[in-house]
Coordinates of C-alpha atoms in Angstrom, one line a residue:
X1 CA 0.0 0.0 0.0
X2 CA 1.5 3.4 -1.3
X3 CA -0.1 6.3 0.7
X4 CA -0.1 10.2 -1.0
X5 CA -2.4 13.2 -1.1
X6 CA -4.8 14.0 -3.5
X7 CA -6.6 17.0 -4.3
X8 CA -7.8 19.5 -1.5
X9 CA -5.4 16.8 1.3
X10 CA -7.3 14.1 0.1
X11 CA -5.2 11.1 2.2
X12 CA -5.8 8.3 -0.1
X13 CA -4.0 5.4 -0.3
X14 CA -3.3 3.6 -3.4
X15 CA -3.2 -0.3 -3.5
X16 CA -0.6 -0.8 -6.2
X17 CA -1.6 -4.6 -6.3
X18 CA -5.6 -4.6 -7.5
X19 CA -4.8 -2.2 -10.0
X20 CA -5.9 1.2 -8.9
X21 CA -3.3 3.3 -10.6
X22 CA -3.9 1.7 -13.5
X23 CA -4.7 3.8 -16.5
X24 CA -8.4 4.4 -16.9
X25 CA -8.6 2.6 -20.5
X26 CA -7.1 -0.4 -18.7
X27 CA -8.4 -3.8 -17.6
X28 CA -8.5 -3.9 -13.9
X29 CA -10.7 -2.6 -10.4
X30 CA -9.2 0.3 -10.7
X31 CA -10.0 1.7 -14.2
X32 CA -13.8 0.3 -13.3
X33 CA -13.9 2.7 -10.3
X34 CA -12.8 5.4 -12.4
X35 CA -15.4 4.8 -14.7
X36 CA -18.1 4.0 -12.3
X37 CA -18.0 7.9 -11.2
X38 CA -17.7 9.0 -14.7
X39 CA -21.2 7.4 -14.8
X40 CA -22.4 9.1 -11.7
X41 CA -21.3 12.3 -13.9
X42 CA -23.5 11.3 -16.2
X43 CA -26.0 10.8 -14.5
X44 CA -25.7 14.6 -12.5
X45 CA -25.1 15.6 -16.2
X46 CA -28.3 14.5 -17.8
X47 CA -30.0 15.1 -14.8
X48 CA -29.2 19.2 -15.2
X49 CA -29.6 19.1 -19.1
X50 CA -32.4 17.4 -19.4
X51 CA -35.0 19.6 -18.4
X52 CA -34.6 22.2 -21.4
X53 CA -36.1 19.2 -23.8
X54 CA -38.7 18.1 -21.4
X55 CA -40.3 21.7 -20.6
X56 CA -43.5 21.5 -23.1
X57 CA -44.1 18.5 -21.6
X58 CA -43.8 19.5 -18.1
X59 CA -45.9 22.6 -18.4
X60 CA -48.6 20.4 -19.9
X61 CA -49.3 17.7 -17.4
X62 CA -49.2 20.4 -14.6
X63 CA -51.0 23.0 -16.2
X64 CA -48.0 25.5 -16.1
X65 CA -46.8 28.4 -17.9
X66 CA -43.5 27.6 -19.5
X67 CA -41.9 30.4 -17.0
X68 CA -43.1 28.7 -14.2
X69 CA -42.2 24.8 -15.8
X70 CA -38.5 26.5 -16.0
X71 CA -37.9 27.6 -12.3
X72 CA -37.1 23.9 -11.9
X73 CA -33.9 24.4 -13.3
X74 CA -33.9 27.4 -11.0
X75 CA -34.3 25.7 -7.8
X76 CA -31.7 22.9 -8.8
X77 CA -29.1 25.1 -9.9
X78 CA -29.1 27.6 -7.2
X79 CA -29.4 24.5 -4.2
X80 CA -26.0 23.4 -6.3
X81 CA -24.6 27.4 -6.0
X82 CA -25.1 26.9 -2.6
X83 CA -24.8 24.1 -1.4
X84 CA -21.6 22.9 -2.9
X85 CA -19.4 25.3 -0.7
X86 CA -21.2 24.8 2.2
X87 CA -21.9 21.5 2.2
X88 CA -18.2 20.5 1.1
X89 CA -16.8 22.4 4.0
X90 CA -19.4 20.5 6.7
X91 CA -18.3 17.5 5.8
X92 CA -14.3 18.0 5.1
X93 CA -13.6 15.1 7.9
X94 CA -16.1 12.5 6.6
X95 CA -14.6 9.4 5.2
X96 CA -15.1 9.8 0.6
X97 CA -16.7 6.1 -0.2
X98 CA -19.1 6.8 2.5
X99 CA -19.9 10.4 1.7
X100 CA -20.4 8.9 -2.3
X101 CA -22.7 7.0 -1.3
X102 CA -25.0 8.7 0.9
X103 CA -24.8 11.7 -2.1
X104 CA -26.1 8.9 -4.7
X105 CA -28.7 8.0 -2.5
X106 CA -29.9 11.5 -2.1
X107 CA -29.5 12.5 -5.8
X108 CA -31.4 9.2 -7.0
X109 CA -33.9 9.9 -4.3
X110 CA -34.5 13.2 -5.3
X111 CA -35.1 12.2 -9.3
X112 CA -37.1 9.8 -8.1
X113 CA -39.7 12.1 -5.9
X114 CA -39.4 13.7 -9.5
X115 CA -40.4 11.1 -11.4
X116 CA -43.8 10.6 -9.5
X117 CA -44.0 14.4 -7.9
X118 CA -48.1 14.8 -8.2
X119 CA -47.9 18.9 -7.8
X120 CA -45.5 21.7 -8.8
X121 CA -44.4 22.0 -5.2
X122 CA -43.4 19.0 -4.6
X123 CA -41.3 18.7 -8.0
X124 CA -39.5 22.1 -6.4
X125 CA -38.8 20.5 -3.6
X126 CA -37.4 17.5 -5.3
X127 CA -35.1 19.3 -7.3
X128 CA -33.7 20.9 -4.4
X129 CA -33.2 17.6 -2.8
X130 CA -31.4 16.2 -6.3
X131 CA -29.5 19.4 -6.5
X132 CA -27.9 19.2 -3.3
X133 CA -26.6 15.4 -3.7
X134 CA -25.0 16.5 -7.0
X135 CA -23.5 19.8 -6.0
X136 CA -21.7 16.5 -3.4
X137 CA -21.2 14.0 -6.0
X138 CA -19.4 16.3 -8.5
X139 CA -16.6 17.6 -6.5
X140 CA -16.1 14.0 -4.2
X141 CA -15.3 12.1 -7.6
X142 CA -13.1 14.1 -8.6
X143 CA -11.4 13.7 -5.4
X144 CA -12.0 10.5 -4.6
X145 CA -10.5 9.6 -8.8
X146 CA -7.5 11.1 -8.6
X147 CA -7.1 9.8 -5.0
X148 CA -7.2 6.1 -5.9
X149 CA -4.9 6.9 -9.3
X150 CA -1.3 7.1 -9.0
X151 CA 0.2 10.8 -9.5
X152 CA 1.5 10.1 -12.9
X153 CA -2.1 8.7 -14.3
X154 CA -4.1 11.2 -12.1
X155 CA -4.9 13.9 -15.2
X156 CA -6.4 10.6 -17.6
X157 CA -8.6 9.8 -14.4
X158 CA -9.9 13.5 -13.8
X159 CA -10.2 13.7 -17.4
X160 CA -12.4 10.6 -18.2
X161 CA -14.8 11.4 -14.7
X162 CA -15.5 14.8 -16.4
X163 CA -16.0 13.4 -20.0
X164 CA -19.2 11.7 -17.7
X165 CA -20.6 15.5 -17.7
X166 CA -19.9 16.1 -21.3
X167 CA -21.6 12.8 -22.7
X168 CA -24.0 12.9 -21.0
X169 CA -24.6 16.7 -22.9
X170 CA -24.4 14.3 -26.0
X171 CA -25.5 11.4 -24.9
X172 CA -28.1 11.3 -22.0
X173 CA -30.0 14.6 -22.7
X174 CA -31.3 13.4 -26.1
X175 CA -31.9 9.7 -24.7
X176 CA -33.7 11.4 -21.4
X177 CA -35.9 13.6 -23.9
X178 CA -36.8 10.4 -26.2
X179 CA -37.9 8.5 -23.3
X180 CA -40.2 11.3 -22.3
X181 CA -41.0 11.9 -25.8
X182 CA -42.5 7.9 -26.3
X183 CA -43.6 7.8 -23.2
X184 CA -43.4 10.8 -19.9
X185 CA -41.3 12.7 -18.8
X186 CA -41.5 11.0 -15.6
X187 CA -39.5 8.4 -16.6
X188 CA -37.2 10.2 -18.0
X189 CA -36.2 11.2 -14.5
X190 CA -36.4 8.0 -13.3
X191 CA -33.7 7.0 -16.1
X192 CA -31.8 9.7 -14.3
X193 CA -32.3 8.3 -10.7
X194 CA -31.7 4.7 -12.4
X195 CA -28.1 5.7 -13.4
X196 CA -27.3 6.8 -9.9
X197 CA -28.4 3.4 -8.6
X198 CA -26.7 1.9 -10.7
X199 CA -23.2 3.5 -10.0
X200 CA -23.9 3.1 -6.2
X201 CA -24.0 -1.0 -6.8
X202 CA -21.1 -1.1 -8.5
X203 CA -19.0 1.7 -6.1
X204 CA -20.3 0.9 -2.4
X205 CA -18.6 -3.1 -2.9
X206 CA -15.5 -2.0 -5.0
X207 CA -14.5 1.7 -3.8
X208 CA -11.5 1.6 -1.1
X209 CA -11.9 4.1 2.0
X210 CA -10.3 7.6 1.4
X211 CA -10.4 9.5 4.2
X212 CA -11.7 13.1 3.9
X213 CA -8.7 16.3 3.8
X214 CA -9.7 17.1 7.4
X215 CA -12.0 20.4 8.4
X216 CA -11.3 22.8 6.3
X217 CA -13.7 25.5 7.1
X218 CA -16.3 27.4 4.8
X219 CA -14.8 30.9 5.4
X220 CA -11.1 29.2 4.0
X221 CA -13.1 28.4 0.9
X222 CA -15.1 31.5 0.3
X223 CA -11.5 33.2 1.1
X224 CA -10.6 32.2 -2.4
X225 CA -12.6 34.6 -3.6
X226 CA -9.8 37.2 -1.9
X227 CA -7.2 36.1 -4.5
X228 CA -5.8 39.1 -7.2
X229 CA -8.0 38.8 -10.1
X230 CA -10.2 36.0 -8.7
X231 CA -13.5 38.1 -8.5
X232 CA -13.2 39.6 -12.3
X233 CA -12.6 36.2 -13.7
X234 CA -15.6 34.2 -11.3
X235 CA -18.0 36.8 -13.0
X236 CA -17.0 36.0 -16.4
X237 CA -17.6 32.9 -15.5
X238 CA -21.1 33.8 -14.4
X239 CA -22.1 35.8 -17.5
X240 CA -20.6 33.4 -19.9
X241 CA -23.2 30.8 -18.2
X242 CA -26.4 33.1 -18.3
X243 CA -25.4 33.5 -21.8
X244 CA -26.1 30.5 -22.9
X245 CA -28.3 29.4 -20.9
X246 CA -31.1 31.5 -21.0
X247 CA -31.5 30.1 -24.3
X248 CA -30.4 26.6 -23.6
X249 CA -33.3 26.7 -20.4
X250 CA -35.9 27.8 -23.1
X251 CA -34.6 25.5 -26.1
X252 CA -37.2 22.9 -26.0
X253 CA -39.6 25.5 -25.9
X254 CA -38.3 27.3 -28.4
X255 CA -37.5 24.5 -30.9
X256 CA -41.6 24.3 -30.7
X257 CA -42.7 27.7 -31.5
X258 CA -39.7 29.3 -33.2
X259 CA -38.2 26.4 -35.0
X260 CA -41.5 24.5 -35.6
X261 CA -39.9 20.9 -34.4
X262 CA -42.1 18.5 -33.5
X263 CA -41.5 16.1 -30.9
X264 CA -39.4 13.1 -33.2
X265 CA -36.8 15.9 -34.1
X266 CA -36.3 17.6 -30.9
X267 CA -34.3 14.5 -29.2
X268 CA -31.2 14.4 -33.0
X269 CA -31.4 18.5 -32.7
X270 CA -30.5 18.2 -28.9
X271 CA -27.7 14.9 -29.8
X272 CA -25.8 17.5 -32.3
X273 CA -25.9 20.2 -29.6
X274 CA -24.3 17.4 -27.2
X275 CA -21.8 16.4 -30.5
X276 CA -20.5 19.5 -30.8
X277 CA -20.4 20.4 -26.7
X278 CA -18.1 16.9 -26.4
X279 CA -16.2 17.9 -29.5
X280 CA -15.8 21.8 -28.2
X281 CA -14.3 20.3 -25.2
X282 CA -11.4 18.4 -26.4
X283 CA -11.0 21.3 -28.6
X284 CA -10.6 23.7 -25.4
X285 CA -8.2 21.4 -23.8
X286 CA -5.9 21.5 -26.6
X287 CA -6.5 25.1 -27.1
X288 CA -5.3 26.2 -23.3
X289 CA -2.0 24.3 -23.6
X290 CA -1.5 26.0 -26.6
X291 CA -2.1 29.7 -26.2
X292 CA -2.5 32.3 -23.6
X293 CA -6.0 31.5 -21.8
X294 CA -6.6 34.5 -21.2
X295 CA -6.6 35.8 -25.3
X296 CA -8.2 32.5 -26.2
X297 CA -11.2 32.6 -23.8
X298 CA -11.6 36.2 -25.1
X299 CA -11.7 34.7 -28.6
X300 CA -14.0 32.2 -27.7
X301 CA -16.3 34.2 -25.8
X302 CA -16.6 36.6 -29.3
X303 CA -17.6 34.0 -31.5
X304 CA -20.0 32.8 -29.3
X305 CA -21.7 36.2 -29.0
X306 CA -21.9 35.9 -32.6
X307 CA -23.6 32.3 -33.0
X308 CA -25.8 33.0 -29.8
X309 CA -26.7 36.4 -32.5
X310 CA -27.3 34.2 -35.6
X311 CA -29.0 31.2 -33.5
X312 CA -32.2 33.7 -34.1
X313 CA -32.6 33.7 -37.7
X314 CA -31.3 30.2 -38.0
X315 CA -34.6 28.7 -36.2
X316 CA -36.4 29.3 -39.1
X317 CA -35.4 26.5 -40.6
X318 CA -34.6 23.3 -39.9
X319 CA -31.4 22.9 -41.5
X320 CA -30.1 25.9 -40.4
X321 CA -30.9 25.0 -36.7
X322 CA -28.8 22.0 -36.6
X323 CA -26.2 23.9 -38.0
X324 CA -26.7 26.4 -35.5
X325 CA -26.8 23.9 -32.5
X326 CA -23.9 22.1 -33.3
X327 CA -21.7 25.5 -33.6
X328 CA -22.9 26.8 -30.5
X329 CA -22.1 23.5 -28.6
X330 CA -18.6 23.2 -29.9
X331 CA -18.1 27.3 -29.4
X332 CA -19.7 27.3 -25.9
X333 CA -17.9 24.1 -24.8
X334 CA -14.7 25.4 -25.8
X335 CA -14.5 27.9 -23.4
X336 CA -14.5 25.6 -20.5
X337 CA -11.0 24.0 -20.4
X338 CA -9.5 27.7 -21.3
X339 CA -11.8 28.9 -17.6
X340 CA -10.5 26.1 -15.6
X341 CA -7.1 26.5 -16.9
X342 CA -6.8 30.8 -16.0
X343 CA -8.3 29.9 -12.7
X344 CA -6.0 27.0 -11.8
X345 CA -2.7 30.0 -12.9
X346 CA -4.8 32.5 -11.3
X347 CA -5.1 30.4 -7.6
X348 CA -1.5 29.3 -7.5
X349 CA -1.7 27.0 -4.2
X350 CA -5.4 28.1 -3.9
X351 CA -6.5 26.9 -7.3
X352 CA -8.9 24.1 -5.8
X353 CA -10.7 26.5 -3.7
X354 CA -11.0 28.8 -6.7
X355 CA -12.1 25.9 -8.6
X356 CA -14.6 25.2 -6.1
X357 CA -16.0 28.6 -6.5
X358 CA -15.9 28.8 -10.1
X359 CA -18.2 25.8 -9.9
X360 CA -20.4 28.0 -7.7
X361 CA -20.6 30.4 -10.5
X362 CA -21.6 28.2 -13.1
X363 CA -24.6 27.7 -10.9
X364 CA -25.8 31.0 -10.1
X365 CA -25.5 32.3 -13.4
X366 CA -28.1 28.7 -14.6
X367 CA -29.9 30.2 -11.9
X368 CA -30.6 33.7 -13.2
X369 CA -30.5 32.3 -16.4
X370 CA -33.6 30.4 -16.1
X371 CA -34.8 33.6 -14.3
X372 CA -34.2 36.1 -16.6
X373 CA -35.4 33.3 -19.4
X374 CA -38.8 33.0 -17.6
X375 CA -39.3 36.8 -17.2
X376 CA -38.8 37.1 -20.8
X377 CA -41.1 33.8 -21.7
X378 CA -43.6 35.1 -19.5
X379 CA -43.8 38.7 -21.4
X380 CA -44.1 37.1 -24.5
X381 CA -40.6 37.8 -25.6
X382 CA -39.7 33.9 -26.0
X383 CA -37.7 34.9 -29.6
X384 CA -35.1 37.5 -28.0
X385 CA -33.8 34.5 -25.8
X386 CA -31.0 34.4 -28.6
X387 CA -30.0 38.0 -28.5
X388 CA -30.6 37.9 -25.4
X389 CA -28.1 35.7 -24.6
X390 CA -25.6 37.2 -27.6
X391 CA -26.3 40.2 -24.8
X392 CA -24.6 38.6 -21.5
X393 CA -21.8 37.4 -23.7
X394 CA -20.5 40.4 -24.5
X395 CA -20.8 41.4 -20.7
X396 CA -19.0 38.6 -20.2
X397 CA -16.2 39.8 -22.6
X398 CA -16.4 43.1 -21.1
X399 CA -15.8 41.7 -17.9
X400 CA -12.7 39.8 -18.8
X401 CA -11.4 42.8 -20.5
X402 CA -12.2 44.9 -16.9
X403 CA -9.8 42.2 -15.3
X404 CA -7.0 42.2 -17.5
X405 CA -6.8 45.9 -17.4
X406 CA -6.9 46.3 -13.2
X407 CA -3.8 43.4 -14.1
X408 CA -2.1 45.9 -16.0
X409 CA -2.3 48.4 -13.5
X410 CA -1.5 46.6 -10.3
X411 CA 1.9 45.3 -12.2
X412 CA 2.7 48.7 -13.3
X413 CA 1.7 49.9 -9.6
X414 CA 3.9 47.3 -8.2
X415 CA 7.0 48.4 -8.4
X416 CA 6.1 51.9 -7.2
X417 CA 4.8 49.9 -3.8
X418 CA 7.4 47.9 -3.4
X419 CA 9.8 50.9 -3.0
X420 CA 7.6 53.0 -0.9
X421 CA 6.9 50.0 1.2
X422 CA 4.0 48.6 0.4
X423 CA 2.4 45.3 -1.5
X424 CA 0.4 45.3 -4.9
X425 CA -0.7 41.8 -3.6
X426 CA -3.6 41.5 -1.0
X427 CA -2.9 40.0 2.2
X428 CA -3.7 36.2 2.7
X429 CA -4.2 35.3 -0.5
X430 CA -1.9 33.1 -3.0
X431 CA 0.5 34.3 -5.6
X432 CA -0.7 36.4 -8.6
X433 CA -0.6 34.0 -11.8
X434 CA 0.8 34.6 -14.8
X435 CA -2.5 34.0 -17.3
X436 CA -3.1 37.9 -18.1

């Protein structure tokens, strides 16, 4: 037994002999474990995408406007902003294979109270309940992956349990919205809360124990926040999701009325939105080892602004929508990798905290997306959703922009403080990074 440190003082230990730091492509327990959270990450995945395809359907059963149907992705979302801080810092100390589990139960609970909730209500409440066992699953795989992997294979391992949130973009969403399509929508959350069972059979026998880092505290988390440049870049983050998302929210809807897609094309127009997220991923992974994050997420963000502008006209035809989809998947997904990458130069020793944030912001800005999305639904405006979001991208622009200048002034600044005595770098917090 080799014993190291994972992510956030994750004390794993490593049994070289079953196989555990074996590649994640590779034959043995190990490589199964990995890919038994990827599936978990699926599941949370499809479980957060699938409700933009299954909002017509939604809104009819419980005689709902679609502004109403679409606060479910509200109250998910923002339980996630919220409790994924909060809830990682109560239980720091708790043991990871036990923690896994009890989050699975809780998130396939919650898709199930979904699956049979008789009243708006109670499906509220039950996507508060499934948000707050994935806002726990999400960031305990990670840890728990690269915890059982040996240092040198840890980056394949992280890399295949997040390619679980990506398919299932691809994947599960259209699969989740053809079940409902054939048959409800109810058991198309059930599929959801039939995944997470499924992973917790085949993790609860085969996971190893992996002790928790040890109390860390929510105010040493939230003190991330604290770090030079961190609060510029975590609101970029936050208007790059609102963006597009308060079209994605809206799409099924919108696919009916604007786009004039029945019910059989909605599930391939959603499959190559998912195509081209997967494919926009790998493409922003090679992307941020090759140029300055900083430039290229300012790139990205552009175009997207642009295909989030044309996505309007495009509806109006079929063939023009798919086109559109798939652009605005691979564009949107893009900018991912090149986020996580500043961040990670940004935090320096603090970059899993910042991380941890960041993943904070992607959820509040789903939350006012679907918030903003329904204001606009409910007026009647469901066709600006595009420009709309082509809107909060370039806010989003304008905010990295904002950041990158206050970087340029603080290094020009610095030297002056340094001989009068003082510090261009606030107190507490890690080491300026080099990404702008």
């Amino acid at each position: 037994m080799t014993g190291y440190s994972g992510p956030e003082g994750v004390g794993a230990m490593r049994d070289d002999t079953d196989g555990a730091g074996g590649a994640p492509g590779g034959r043995s327990p190990g490589a199964a474990r990995i890919w038994l959270l990827a599936l978990g990450m699926f599941a949370i995945g499809t479980d957060l995408f699938i409700v933009s395809g299954l909002l017509p359907s939604v809104a009819d059963e419980l005689g709902l406007s679609t502004a109403a149907a679409g606060q479910t992705v509200t109250v998910f979302a923002l339980t996630y902003a919220i409790a994924a801080p909060v809830l990682a810092g109560l239980t720091s100390a708790v043991d990871r294979r036990t923690l896994l589990v009890v989050v699975l139960i809780v998130f396939a609970a919650g898709n199930g109270l979904s699956a049979v909730a008789p009243s708006y209500p109670v499906l509220l409440l039950s996507r508060v309940v499934a948000g707050a066992g994935a806002a726990l699953y999400a960031s305990t795989a990670s840890a728990v992956a690269a915890g059982i992997t040996a240092p040198e294979r840890r980056g394949r391992s992280l890399a295949v349990v997040y390619a679980g949130m990506t398919t299932a973009i691809a994947l599960g969403v259209p699969l989740g919205s053809l079940i409902g399509d054939f048959s409800s929508w109810r058991w198309a959350f059930g599929f959801v809360a039939l995944l997470a069972l499924v992973t917790l059979a085949g993790l609860w026998p085969s996971l190893p124990s992996v002790p928790g880092p040890g109390r860390t505290g929510i105010r040493r988390r939230l003190a991330a926040v604290r770090i030079h440049r961190a609060p510029s870049a975590l609101l970029t983050t936050m208007l790059w999701v609102v963006g597009t998302f308060v079209v994605y929210t809206y799409l099924g809807t919108l696919l009916d009325r604007a786009g004039h897609v029945g019910t059989a094309g909605r599930p391939w127009l959603l499959l190559l939105f998912g195509i081209g997220s997967f494919a926009g991923v790998m493409a922003g992974g090679r992307l941020a080892d090759r140029v300055d994050p900083r430039r290229g997420l300012a790139a990205s963000v552009g175009l997207l602004a642009v295909v989030l502008a044309a996505l309007a006209p495009a509806l109006h035809s079929t063939a023009g929508t798919a086109v559109a989809l798939t652009v605005w998947g691979l564009v949107h997904w893009s900018c991912f990798p090149l986020i996580q990458h500043r961040l990670l130069t940004l935090g320096g020793d603090n970059g899993d905290m910042l991380l941890a944030l960041n993943n904070s912001a992607v959820y509040l800005g789903q939350t006012l997306a679907a918030a903003a999305g329904g204001l606009l639904a409910g007026a009647g405006h469901l066709g600006s959703l595009p420009w709309t979001g082509a809107g909060f991208e370039v806010l989003a622009l304008l905010s990295l922009a904002a950041g990158t200048t206050r970087a340029g002034r603080t290094r020009t600044q610095g030297p002056r403080a340094a001989r009068s005595g003082g510090s261009p770098v606030p107190e507490g917090v890690g080491s300026p990074g080099t990404a702008d």
